[in-house]
Coordinates of C-alpha atoms in Angstrom, one line a residue:
X1 CA 0.0 0.0 0.0
X2 CA 1.4 3.4 -0.9
X3 CA 2.4 5.7 1.9
X4 CA 0.8 9.1 2.1
X5 CA 3.0 12.0 3.1
X6 CA 1.9 13.7 6.3
X7 CA 2.3 17.1 4.5
X8 CA -0.5 16.1 2.1
X9 CA -2.7 15.3 5.0
X10 CA -2.0 18.6 6.7
X11 CA -2.5 20.8 3.6
X12 CA -6.4 20.8 3.7
X13 CA -6.3 21.5 7.5
X14 CA -3.9 24.4 7.0
X15 CA -6.1 25.9 4.2
X16 CA -9.2 25.6 6.4
X17 CA -7.6 27.3 9.4
X18 CA -6.2 30.2 7.3
X19 CA -9.7 30.9 6.0
X20 CA -11.1 31.1 9.5
X21 CA -9.1 34.1 10.5
X22 CA -9.9 36.3 7.5
X23 CA -12.6 39.0 7.9
X24 CA -14.7 40.1 4.9
X25 CA -14.4 43.7 3.8
X26 CA -17.3 45.5 5.5
X27 CA -17.5 48.2 2.9
X28 CA -17.9 45.6 0.1
X29 CA -21.0 44.1 1.8
X30 CA -23.1 47.3 2.3
X31 CA -26.2 47.9 0.1
X32 CA -24.6 50.5 -2.1
X33 CA -21.6 48.3 -2.9
X34 CA -23.9 45.4 -3.7
X35 CA -26.0 47.6 -6.0
X36 CA -22.9 48.8 -7.7
X37 CA -21.7 45.2 -8.3
X38 CA -25.1 44.0 -9.8
X39 CA -25.7 47.1 -12.0
X40 CA -24.0 47.1 -15.4
X41 CA -23.2 50.8 -15.3
X42 CA -21.4 50.5 -12.0
X43 CA -23.8 52.8 -10.1
X44 CA -26.7 52.1 -7.8
X45 CA -30.2 52.3 -9.3
X46 CA -32.0 55.4 -7.8
X47 CA -34.9 54.6 -5.6
X48 CA -38.3 55.8 -6.8
X49 CA -39.2 59.2 -5.4
X50 CA -42.9 58.5 -4.9
X51 CA -45.9 56.5 -5.9
X52 CA -48.9 57.5 -7.8
X53 CA -52.3 56.4 -6.5
X54 CA -54.3 54.3 -9.0
X55 CA -57.2 56.0 -10.7
X56 CA -60.5 54.3 -9.7
X57 CA -63.2 54.2 -12.4
X58 CA -66.6 55.7 -11.7
X59 CA -69.3 53.3 -10.6
X60 CA -71.5 52.2 -13.4
X61 CA -75.3 52.8 -13.1
X62 CA -77.2 49.8 -11.6
X63 CA -74.4 48.6 -9.4
X64 CA -74.7 48.3 -5.7
X65 CA -72.2 50.4 -3.7
X66 CA -68.9 48.7 -2.7
X67 CA -65.8 47.4 -4.4
X68 CA -66.5 45.7 -7.8
X69 CA -66.6 42.0 -7.9
X70 CA -67.6 40.3 -11.1
X71 CA -70.9 38.3 -10.8
X72 CA -71.9 39.8 -7.5
X73 CA -74.3 42.6 -6.5
X74 CA -71.6 45.2 -7.3
X75 CA -71.5 44.1 -10.9
X76 CA -74.0 46.0 -13.1
X77 CA -74.3 42.9 -15.3
X78 CA -75.8 41.1 -12.3
X79 CA -79.1 42.8 -13.1
X80 CA -79.8 39.6 -15.1
X81 CA -80.5 37.8 -11.8
X82 CA -81.4 40.7 -9.5
X83 CA -78.3 40.6 -7.4
X84 CA -77.9 44.3 -7.8
X85 CA -81.2 44.7 -5.8
X86 CA -80.0 42.8 -2.8
X87 CA -77.9 45.6 -1.2
X88 CA -80.5 46.3 1.5
X89 CA -80.6 42.6 2.5
X90 CA -76.8 42.1 3.0
X91 CA -76.1 41.6 6.7
X92 CA -79.7 40.6 7.6
X93 CA -80.7 37.2 8.9
X94 CA -82.2 34.9 6.2
X95 CA -85.4 34.3 8.3
X96 CA -88.9 33.9 6.8
X97 CA -89.7 37.6 6.9
X98 CA -86.5 38.6 5.1
X99 CA -87.0 35.9 2.5
X100 CA -90.5 37.2 1.8
X101 CA -89.1 40.7 1.3
X102 CA -86.5 39.4 -1.1
X103 CA -89.2 37.7 -3.2
X104 CA -91.2 41.0 -3.3
X105 CA -88.0 43.0 -4.3
X106 CA -87.2 40.5 -7.0
X107 CA -90.8 40.1 -8.2
X108 CA -90.4 36.4 -8.5
X109 CA -89.6 33.3 -6.4
X110 CA -88.1 31.0 -9.1
X111 CA -84.4 30.8 -9.8
X112 CA -83.7 31.9 -6.2
X113 CA -81.6 29.9 -3.8
X114 CA -80.0 30.4 -0.4
X115 CA -76.6 28.8 -0.1
X116 CA -75.9 27.8 3.5
X117 CA -72.4 28.1 5.0
X118 CA -70.4 24.9 4.4
X119 CA -72.8 23.6 1.7
X120 CA -71.1 20.8 -0.3
X121 CA -70.4 21.6 -3.9
X122 CA -69.0 24.6 -5.7
X123 CA -71.0 27.8 -6.5
X124 CA -69.6 29.5 -9.6
X125 CA -70.9 33.1 -10.1
X126 CA -72.1 33.7 -13.6
X127 CA -73.5 37.2 -14.3
X128 CA -75.4 35.9 -17.3
X129 CA -77.3 33.3 -15.4
X130 CA -80.8 34.3 -14.2
X131 CA -80.5 32.3 -10.9
X132 CA -79.9 34.4 -7.8
X133 CA -77.7 32.8 -5.1
X134 CA -77.7 34.4 -1.7
X135 CA -74.7 33.3 0.3
X136 CA -75.2 32.8 4.0
X137 CA -72.6 32.6 6.8
X138 CA -72.6 30.2 9.7
X139 CA -75.3 32.3 11.6
X140 CA -77.6 32.4 8.5
X141 CA -76.8 36.0 7.8
X142 CA -76.9 37.0 4.1
X143 CA -73.3 38.0 3.2
X144 CA -73.3 38.1 -0.6
X145 CA -75.6 38.0 -3.7
X146 CA -74.4 36.3 -6.8
X147 CA -75.7 35.4 -10.2
X148 CA -75.4 31.7 -11.1

């Protein structure tokens, strides 16, 4: 079996120990130095001076107040199912009296369903569908109105 020189065994150990005592250059690790290294022109990219608020479009006629959500009562196209008429009923319990008021406001009782919290299946809003789905929470409070 060939004999390995003790110097060859000590070489990796000597290299590892010499690396332990070196300190990185603190100036080279600051944010400006890093930005200068990654930019091709050698300078840091200037930070944006400010932001511009997005322009919010005007609410279309026939939509319920609130942030727009396609297929829900805030969508003017939801007039196909009457979801846009359900604003006054959001937050109310879905008891018999409220359900009767909803039928009167819609002018019909067909294509109307109350979707209880945790109902199995998937409800997909479709603003072109004439069925009105009223979404209830765990306490049977009406939380949303959707076409489909």
